[in-house]
Coordinates of C-alpha atoms and ligand atoms in Angstrom, one line a residue:
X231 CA -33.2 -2.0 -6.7
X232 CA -33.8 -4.2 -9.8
X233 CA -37.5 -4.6 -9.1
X234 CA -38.8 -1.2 -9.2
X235 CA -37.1 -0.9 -12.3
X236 CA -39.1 -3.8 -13.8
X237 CA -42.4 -2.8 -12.7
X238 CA -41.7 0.9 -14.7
X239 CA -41.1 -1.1 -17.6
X240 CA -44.0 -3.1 -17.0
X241 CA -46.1 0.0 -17.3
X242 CA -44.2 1.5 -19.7
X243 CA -44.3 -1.2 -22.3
X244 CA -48.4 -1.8 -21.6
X245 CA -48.9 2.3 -23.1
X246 CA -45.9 2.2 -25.3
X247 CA -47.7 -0.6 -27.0
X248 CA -51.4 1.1 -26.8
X249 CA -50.1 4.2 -28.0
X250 CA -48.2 2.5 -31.0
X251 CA -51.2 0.8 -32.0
X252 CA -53.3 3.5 -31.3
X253 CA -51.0 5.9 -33.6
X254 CA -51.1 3.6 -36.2
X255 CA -54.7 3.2 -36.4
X256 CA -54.9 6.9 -36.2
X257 CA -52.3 7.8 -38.8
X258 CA -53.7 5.4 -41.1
X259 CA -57.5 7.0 -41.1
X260 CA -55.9 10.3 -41.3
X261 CA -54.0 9.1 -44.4
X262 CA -56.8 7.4 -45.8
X263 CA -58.7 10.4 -45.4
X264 CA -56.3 12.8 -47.0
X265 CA -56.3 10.0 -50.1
X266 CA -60.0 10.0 -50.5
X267 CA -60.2 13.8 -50.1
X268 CA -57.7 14.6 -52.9
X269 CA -59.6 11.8 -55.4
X270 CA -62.6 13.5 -55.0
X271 CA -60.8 17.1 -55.6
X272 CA -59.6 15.4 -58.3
X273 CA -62.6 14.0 -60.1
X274 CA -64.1 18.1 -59.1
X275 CA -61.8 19.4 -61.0
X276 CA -62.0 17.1 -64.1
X277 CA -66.0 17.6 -63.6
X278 CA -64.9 21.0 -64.1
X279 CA -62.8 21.4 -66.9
X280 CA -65.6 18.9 -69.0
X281 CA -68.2 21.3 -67.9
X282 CA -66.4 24.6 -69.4
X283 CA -65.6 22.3 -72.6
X284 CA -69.7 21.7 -73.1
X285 CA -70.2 25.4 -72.5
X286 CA -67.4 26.6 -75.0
X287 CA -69.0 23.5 -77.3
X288 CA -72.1 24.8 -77.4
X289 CA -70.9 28.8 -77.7
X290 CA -69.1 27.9 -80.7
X291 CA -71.3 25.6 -82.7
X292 CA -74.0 28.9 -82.4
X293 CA -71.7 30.3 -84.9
X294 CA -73.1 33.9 -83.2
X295 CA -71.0 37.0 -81.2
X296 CA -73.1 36.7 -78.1
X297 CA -72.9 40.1 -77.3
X298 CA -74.2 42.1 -81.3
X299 CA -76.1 39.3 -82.2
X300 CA -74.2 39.3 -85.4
X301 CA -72.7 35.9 -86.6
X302 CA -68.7 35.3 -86.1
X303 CA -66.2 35.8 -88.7
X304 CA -63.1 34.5 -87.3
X305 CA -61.8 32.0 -84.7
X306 CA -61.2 35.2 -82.5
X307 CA -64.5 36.2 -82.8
X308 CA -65.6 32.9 -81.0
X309 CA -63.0 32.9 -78.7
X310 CA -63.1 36.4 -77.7
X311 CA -66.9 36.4 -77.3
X312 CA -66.8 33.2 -74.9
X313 CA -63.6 34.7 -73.0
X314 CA -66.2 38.0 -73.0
X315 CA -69.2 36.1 -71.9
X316 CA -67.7 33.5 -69.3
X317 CA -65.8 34.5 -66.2
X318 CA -63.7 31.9 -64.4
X319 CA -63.8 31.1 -60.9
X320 CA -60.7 31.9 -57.8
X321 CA -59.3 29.1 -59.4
X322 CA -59.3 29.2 -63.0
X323 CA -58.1 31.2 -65.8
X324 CA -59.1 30.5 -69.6
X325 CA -57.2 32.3 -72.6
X326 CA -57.2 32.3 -76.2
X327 CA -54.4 31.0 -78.6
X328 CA -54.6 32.5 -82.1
X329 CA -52.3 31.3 -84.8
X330 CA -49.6 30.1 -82.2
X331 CA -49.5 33.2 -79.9
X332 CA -51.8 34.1 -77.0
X333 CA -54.5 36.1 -77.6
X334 CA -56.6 37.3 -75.0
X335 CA -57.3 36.0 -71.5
X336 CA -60.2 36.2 -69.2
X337 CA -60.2 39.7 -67.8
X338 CA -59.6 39.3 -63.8
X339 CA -56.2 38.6 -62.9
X340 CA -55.0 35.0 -62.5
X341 CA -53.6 33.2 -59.7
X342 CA -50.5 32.8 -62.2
X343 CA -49.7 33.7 -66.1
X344 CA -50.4 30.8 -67.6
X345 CA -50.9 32.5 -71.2
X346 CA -47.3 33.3 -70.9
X347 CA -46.0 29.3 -70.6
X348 CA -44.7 29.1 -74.3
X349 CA -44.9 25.5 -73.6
X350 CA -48.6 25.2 -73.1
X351 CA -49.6 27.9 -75.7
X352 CA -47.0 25.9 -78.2
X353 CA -48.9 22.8 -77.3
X354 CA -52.4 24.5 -77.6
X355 CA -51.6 26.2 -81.2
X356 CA -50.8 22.5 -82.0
X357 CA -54.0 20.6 -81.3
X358 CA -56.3 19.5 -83.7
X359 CA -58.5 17.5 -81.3
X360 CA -59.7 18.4 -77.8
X361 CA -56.9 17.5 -75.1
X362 CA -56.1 17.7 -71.2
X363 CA -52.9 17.6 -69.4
X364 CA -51.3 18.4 -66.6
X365 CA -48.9 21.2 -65.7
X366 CA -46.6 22.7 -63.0
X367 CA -47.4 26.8 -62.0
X368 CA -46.3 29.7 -60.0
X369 CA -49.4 28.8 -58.2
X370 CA -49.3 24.9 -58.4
X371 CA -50.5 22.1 -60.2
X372 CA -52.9 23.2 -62.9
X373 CA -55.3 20.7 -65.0
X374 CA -55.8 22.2 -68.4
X375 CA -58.1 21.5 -71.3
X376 CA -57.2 22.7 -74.8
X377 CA -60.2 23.3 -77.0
X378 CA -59.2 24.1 -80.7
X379 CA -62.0 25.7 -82.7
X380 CA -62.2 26.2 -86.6
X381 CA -64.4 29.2 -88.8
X382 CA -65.1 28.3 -92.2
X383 CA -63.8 30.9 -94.5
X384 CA -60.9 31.4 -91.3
X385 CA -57.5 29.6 -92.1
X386 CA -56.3 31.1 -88.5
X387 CA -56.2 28.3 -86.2
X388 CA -57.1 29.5 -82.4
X389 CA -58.2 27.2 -79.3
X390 CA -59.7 28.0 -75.8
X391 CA -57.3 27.0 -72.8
X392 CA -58.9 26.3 -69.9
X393 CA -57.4 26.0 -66.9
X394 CA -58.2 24.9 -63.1
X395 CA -55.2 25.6 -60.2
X396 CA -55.9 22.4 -58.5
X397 CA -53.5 23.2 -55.8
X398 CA -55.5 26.1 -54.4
X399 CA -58.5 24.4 -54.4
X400 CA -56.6 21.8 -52.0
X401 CA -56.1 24.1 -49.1
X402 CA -59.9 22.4 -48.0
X403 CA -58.1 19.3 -48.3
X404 CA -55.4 20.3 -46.9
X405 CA -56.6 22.2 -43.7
X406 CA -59.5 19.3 -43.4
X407 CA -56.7 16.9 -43.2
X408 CA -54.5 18.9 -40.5
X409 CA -57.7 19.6 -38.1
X410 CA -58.1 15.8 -38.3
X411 CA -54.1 15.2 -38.1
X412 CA -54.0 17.4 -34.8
X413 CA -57.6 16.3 -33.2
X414 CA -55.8 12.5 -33.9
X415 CA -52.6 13.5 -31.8
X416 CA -55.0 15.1 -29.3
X417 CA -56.4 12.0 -29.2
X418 CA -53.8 9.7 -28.5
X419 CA -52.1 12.0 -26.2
X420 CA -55.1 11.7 -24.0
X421 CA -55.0 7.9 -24.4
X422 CA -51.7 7.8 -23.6
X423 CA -52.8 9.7 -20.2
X424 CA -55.1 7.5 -19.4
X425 CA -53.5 4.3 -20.2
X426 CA -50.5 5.3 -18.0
X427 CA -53.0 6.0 -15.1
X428 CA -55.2 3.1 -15.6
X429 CA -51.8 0.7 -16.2
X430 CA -50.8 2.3 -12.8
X431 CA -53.9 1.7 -11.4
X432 CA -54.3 -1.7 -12.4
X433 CA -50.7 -2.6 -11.5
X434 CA -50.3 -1.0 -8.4
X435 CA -52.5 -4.2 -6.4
X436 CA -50.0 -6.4 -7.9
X437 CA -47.1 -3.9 -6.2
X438 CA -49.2 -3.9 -3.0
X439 CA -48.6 -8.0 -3.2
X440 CA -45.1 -7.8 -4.8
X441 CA -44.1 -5.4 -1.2
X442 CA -46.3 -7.7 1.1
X443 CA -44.6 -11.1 -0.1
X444 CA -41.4 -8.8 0.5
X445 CA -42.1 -8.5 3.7
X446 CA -43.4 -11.9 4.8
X447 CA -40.2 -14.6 5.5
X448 CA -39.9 -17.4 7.0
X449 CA -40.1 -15.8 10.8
X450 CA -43.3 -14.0 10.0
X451 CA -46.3 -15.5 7.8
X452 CA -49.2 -13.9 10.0
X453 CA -49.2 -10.9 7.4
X454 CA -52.3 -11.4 5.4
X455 CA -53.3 -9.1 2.0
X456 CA -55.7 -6.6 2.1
X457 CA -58.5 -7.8 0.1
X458 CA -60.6 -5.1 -1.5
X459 CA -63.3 -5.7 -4.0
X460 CA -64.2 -8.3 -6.1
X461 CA -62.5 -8.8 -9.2
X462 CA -59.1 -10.8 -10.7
X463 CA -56.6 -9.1 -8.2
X464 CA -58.8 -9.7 -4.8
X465 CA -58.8 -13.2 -6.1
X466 CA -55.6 -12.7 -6.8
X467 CA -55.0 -11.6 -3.2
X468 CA -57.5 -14.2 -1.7
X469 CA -55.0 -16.7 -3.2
X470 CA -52.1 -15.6 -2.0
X471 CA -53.3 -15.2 1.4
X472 CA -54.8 -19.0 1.3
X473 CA -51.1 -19.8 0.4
X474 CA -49.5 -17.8 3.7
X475 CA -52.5 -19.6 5.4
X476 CA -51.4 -23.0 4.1
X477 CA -47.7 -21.9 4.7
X478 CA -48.4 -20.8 8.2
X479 CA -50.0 -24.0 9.2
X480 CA -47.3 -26.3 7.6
X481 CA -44.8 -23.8 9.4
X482 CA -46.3 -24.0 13.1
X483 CA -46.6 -28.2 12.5
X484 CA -43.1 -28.4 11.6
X485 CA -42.1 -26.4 14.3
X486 CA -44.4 -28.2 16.8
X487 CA -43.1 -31.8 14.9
X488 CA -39.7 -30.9 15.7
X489 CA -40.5 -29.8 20.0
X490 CA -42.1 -32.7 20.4
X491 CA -39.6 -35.1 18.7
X492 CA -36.8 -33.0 20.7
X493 CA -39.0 -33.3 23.9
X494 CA -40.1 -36.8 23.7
X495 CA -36.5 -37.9 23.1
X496 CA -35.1 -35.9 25.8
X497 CA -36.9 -38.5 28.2
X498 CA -35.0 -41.9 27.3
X499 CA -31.7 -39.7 27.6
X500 CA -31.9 -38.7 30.5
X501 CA -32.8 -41.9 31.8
X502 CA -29.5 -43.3 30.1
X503 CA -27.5 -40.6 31.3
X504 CA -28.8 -41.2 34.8
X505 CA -28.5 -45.1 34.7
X506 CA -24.9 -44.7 33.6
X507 CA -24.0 -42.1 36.3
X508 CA -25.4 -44.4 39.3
X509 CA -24.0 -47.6 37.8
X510 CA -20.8 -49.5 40.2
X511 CA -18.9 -52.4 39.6
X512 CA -21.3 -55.0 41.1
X513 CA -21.6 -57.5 37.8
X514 CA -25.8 -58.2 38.9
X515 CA -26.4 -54.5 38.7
X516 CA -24.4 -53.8 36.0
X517 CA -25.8 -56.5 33.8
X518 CA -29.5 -55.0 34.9
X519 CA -28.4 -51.6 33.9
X520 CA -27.2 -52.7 30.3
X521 CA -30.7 -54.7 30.0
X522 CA -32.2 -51.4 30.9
X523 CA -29.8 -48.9 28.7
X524 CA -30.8 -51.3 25.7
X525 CA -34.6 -51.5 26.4
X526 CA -34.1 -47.5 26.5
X527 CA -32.0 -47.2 23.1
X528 CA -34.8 -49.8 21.5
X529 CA -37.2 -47.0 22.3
X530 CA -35.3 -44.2 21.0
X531 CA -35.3 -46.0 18.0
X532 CA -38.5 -47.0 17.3
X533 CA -39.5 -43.6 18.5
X534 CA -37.2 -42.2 15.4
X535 CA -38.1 -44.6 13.5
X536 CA -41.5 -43.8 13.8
X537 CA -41.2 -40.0 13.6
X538 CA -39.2 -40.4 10.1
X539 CA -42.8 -42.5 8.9
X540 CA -44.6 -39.0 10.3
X541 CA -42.4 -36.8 8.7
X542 CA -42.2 -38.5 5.3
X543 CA -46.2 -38.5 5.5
X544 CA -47.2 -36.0 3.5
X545 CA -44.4 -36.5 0.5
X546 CA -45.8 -37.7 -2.4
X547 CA -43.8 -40.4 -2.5
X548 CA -45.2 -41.9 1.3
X549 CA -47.6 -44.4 -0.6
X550 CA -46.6 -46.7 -3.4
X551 CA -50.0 -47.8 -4.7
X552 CA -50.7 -51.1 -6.0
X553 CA -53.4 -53.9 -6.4
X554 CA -53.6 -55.0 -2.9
X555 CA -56.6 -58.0 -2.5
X556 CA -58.4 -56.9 1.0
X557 CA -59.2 -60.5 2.2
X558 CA -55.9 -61.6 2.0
X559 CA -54.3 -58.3 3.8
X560 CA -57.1 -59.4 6.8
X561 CA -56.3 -62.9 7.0
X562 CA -52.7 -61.9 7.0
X563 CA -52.5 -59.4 9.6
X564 CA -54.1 -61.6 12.3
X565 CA -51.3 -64.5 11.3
X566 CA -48.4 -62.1 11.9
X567 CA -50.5 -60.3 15.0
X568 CA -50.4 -63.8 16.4
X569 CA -47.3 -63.8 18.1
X570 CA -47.4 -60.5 19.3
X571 CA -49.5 -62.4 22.5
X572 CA -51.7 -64.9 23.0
X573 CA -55.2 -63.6 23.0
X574 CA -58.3 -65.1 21.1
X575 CA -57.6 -63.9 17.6
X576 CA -60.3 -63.7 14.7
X577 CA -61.1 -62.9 11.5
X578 CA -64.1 -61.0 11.3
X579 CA -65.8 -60.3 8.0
X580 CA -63.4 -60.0 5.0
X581 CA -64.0 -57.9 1.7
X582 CA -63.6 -60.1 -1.4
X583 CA -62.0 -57.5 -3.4
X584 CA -59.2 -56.2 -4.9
X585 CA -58.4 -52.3 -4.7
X586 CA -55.5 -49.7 -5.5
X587 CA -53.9 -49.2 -2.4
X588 CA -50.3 -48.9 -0.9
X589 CA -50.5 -52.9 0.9
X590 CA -47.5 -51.9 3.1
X591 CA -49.2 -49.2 4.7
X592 CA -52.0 -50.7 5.6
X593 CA -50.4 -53.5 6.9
X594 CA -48.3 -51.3 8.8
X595 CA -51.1 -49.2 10.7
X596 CA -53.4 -52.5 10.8
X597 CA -50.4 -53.8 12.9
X598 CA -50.3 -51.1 14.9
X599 CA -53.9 -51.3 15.6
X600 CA -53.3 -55.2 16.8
X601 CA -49.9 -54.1 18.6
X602 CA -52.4 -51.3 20.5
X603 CA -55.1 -54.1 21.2
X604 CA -52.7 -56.5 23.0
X605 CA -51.2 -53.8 24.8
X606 CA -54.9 -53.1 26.1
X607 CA -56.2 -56.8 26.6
X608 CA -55.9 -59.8 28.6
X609 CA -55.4 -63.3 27.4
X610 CA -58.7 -63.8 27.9
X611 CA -59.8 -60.7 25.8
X612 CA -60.4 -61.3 21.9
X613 CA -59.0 -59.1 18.9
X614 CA -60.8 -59.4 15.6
X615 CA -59.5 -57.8 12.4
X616 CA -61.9 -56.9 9.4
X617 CA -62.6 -55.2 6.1
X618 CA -65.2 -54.6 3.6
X619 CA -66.6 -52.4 1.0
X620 CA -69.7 -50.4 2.2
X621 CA -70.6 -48.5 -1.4
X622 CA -67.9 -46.5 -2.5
X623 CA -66.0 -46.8 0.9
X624 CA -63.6 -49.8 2.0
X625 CA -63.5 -50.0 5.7
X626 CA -60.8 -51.9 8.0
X627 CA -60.7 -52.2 11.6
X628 CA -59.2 -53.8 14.5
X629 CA -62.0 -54.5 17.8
X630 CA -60.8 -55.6 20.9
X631 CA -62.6 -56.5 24.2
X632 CA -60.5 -53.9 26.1
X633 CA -61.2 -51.4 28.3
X634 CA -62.4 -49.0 25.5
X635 CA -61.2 -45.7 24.6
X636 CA -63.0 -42.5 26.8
X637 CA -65.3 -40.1 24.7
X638 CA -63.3 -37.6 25.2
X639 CA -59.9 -38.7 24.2
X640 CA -61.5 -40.5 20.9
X641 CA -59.9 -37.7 18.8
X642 CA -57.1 -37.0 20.7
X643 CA -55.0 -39.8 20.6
X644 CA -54.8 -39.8 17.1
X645 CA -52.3 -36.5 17.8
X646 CA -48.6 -37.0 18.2
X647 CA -47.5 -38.1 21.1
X648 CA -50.9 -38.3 22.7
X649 CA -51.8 -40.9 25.1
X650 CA -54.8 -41.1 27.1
X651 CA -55.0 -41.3 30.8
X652 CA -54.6 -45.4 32.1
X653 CA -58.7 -46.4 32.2
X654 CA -57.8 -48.0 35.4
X655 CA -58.3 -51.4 33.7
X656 CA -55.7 -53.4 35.4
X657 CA -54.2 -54.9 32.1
X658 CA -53.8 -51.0 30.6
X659 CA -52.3 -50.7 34.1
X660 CA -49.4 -53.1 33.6
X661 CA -48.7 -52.5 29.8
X662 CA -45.4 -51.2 29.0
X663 CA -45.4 -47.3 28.1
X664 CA -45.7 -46.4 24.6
X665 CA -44.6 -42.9 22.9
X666 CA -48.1 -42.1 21.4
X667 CA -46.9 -42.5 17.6
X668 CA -48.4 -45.4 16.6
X669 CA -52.0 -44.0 16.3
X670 CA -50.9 -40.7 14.6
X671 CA -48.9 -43.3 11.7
X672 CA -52.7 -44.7 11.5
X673 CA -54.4 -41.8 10.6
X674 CA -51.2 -40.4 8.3
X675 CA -51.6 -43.6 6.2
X676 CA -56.0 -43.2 6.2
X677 CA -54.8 -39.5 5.3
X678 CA -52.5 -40.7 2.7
X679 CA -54.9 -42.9 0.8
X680 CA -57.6 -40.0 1.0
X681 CA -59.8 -41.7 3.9
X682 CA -59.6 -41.2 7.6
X683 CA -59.2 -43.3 10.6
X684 CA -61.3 -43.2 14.1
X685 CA -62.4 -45.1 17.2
X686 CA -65.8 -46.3 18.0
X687 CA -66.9 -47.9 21.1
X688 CA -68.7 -51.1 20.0
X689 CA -72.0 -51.7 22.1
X690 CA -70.8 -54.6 23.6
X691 CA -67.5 -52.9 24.9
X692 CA -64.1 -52.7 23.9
X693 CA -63.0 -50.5 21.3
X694 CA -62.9 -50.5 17.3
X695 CA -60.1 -48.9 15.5
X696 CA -61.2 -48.3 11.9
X697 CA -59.1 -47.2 8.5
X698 CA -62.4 -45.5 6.4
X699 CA -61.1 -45.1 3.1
X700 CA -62.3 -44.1 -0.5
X701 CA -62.8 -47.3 -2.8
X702 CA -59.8 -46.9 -5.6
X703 CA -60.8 -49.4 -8.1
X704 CA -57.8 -51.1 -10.2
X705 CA -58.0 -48.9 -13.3
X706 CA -56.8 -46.0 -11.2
X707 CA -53.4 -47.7 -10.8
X708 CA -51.3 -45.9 -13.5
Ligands
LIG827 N1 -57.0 -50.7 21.8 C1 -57.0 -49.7 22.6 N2 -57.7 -49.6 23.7 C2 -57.7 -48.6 24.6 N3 -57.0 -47.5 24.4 C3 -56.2 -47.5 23.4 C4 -56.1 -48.5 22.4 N4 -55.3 -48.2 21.4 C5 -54.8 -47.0 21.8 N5 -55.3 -46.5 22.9 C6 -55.0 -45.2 23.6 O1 -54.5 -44.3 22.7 C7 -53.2 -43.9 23.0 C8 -52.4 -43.6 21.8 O2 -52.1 -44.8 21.1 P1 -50.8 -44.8 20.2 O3 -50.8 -46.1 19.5 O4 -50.8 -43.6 19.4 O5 -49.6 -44.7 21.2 P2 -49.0 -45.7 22.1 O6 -49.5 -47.1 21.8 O7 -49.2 -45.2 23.5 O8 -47.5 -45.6 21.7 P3 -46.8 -46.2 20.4 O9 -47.8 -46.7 19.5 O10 -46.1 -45.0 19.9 O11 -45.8 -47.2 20.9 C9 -52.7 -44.9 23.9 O12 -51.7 -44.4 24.8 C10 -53.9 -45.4 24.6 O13 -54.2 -44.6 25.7
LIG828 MG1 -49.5 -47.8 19.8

């Protein structure tokens, strides 16, 4: 139950973390936005209020009512003939302070009084210089520019207030802002959508292997993946079916290691178990049974002996490489080959050379090679043992003057417990049964060292067992 659970979150925490730094992007243009909108408004307005300022400049320094003709004899004069001549936009409102009161305002009705903020008008009567300030409204935040103006011959003091009610020229802003606010959410809804589908879609091979691998034990690895397509999950899926492949195979061999290792040993005990049924108290027979039961349990135990070497094959740890110096390994194994019977023994070429190799091993299928050649040969026969380096390959064989191997059984007894049919020679006749191991240790240890091992038939006759292996030079030892 805990796995389905997992792969939701897997999902879930792919688009969680899209749509968080999705959002983020989003919310930060629409911020941004919204910043550089409102500076501009800004700067509009203050364009603005400096624009009405030039006008009003220019209205007074005339010195002239705009409307007679006739020139101005007051501050209200000016300021009502301006307030006459100019009209303010939505947005604005101007008015008139005279001697500390307001006078007159612009004659449309403004979004709110402003004339009647005893604050501003206060500050207004006050000014001796042109000024600009802010200030809160019933209608918002209003930018305001006081303009004081002076008559000669008029001590009255009066000023032009101009005012712009930024806040309602923000509504653009504003709803420019929102539309982009809600498109954004739109927006990452939808990518939120389609991340959770494509997150589902991408995922959903990896549940098809997650159930297959579920399925697939120990009793059944002949389930394969579907493979569909051609991108990173079919490789993914290639893989993992060239890992059930691998598993299968190293399956059936183990399975097919242990029948024949059950089946070969069954032979010697039954033979025991029969020898000690028949056996009676004569002495002479009972000595030739022992002889017998012990030539039997010295089979069985080379036999397990031997099948441990098979088993332990393909670990690692099979091989302990070191500097092994081929010429002496030849010379070697026909000295201790010596006494396994008198035949003519030789040395036949030897490769002056020093490799990285487990010495051990070799020795160990090169004297199964000579223990196979005796077994096959006459006194009269001769066994030579070889090696040398042909490029990057070191070769090593044992030749004998035997019967020879059949074509057709070449490969085969290389297998486990293979043996070929007696070739009729009468030595292979009268040799003493083996248990078919000894060649299938030869070609583990050629496996082992990355080479392989094979027969020939020399043209001369006979047959030559040979270890073809890559050349490790020293260095390669670590
Ligand atoms: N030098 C040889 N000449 C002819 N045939 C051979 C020679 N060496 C091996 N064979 C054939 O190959 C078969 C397999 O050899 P292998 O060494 O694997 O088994 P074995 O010698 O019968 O038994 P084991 O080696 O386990 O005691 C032999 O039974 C024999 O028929
Ligand atoms: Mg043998």
């Amino acid at each position: 139950m805990r796995a389905p659970r997992r792969r939701a979150t897997a999902r879930a925490r792919i688009v969680g973390w899209m749509l968080l730094l999705t959002g983020l992007a989003l919310a930060g243009s629409v911020a941004v936005t919204w910043a550089v909108l409102s500076a501009r408004l800004d700067d509009q307005v203050g364009g603005e209020l400096g624009h009405e300022a030039a006008k009003f400049r220019d209205h007074a320094r005339r010195g002239v009512d705009p409307a007679t003709g006739r020139p101005v004899r007051g501050v209200d004069d000016v300021l009502t003939g301006h307030l006459g001549q100019n009209l303010p936009d939505r947005a604005e409102t101007f008015f008139s302070v005279v001697d500390g009161r307001a006078d007159r305002r612009s004659p449309h009705r403004p979004p709110a009084r402003l004339d009647r903020d005893a604050a501003l008008v206060a500050r207004a009567a006050r000014a001796t210089a042109p000024e600009q300030g802010w200030t809160d409204s019933a209608a918002g935040r209003v930018r305001y520019a006081v303009l004081p103006v002076r008559v000669a011959g008029d001590p009255r003091r009066g000023a032009l207030v101009v005012a712009e009610f930024r806040d309602l020229e923000r509504g653009g802003v504003t709803r420019a802002t929102r539309v982009l606010a809600v498109s954004s959410a739109g927006a990452l809804a939808a990518a939120g959508l389609a991340g959770w589908l494509i997150a589902g879609r991408v995922l959903a091979p990896i549940r098809l292997v997650r159930h297959a691998a579920e399925r697939i034990g120990a009793s059944d690895l002949t389930r394969r993946l579907e493979v569909r397509g051609n991108d990173d999950v079919a490789a993914l899926a290639r893989t993992f079916n060239t890992m059930l492949d691998r598993l299968e195979s190293a399956f059936a061999a183990q399975r097919r290691f242990a029948d024949d290792a059950g089946h070969e040993l069954r032979t010697p005990i039954t033979v025991i178990r029969g020898h000690l049924e028949l056996m009676d108290d004569d002495p002479a027979s009972a000595a030739e049974t022992r002889r017998l039961l012990i030539g039997e349990l010295d089979r069985m135990g080379r036999i397990v002996g031997d099948l441990l070497v098979l088993a332990r094959a393909d670990r690692p740890d099979f091989l302990a490489p070191g500097a092994v110096d081929l010429a002496d390994l030849t010379v070697e194994t026909v000295a201790k080959s010596r006494g396994l019977g008198p035949r003519r023994w030789r040395v036949a070429e030897t490769a002056e050379v020093r490799v990285a190799a487990d010495g051990q091993r070799l020795t160990q299928a090169l004297m199964q090679l000579t223990a196979n050649a005796v077994r096959h040969t006459g006194a009269d026969d001769t066994i030579e043992v070889g090696s040398a380096v042909r490029g990057a390959r070191v070769l090593l064989w044992v030749r004998d003057t035997g019967p020879g191997v059949a074509e057709e059984d070449a490969e085969r007894i290389f297998d486990r417990f293979a043996r070929a049919a007696p070739s009729g020679g009468p030595r292979a006749a009268d040799a003493p049964d083996g248990a078919g191991l000894g060649l299938a240790i030869v070609a583990s240890i050629a496996r082992a060292h990355g080479g392989r091992a094979y027969v020939s038939a020399p043209p001369d006759g006979g047959a030559r067992f040979v270890l073809d292996l890559p050349l490790t030079p020293l260095e390669a030892l670590p």
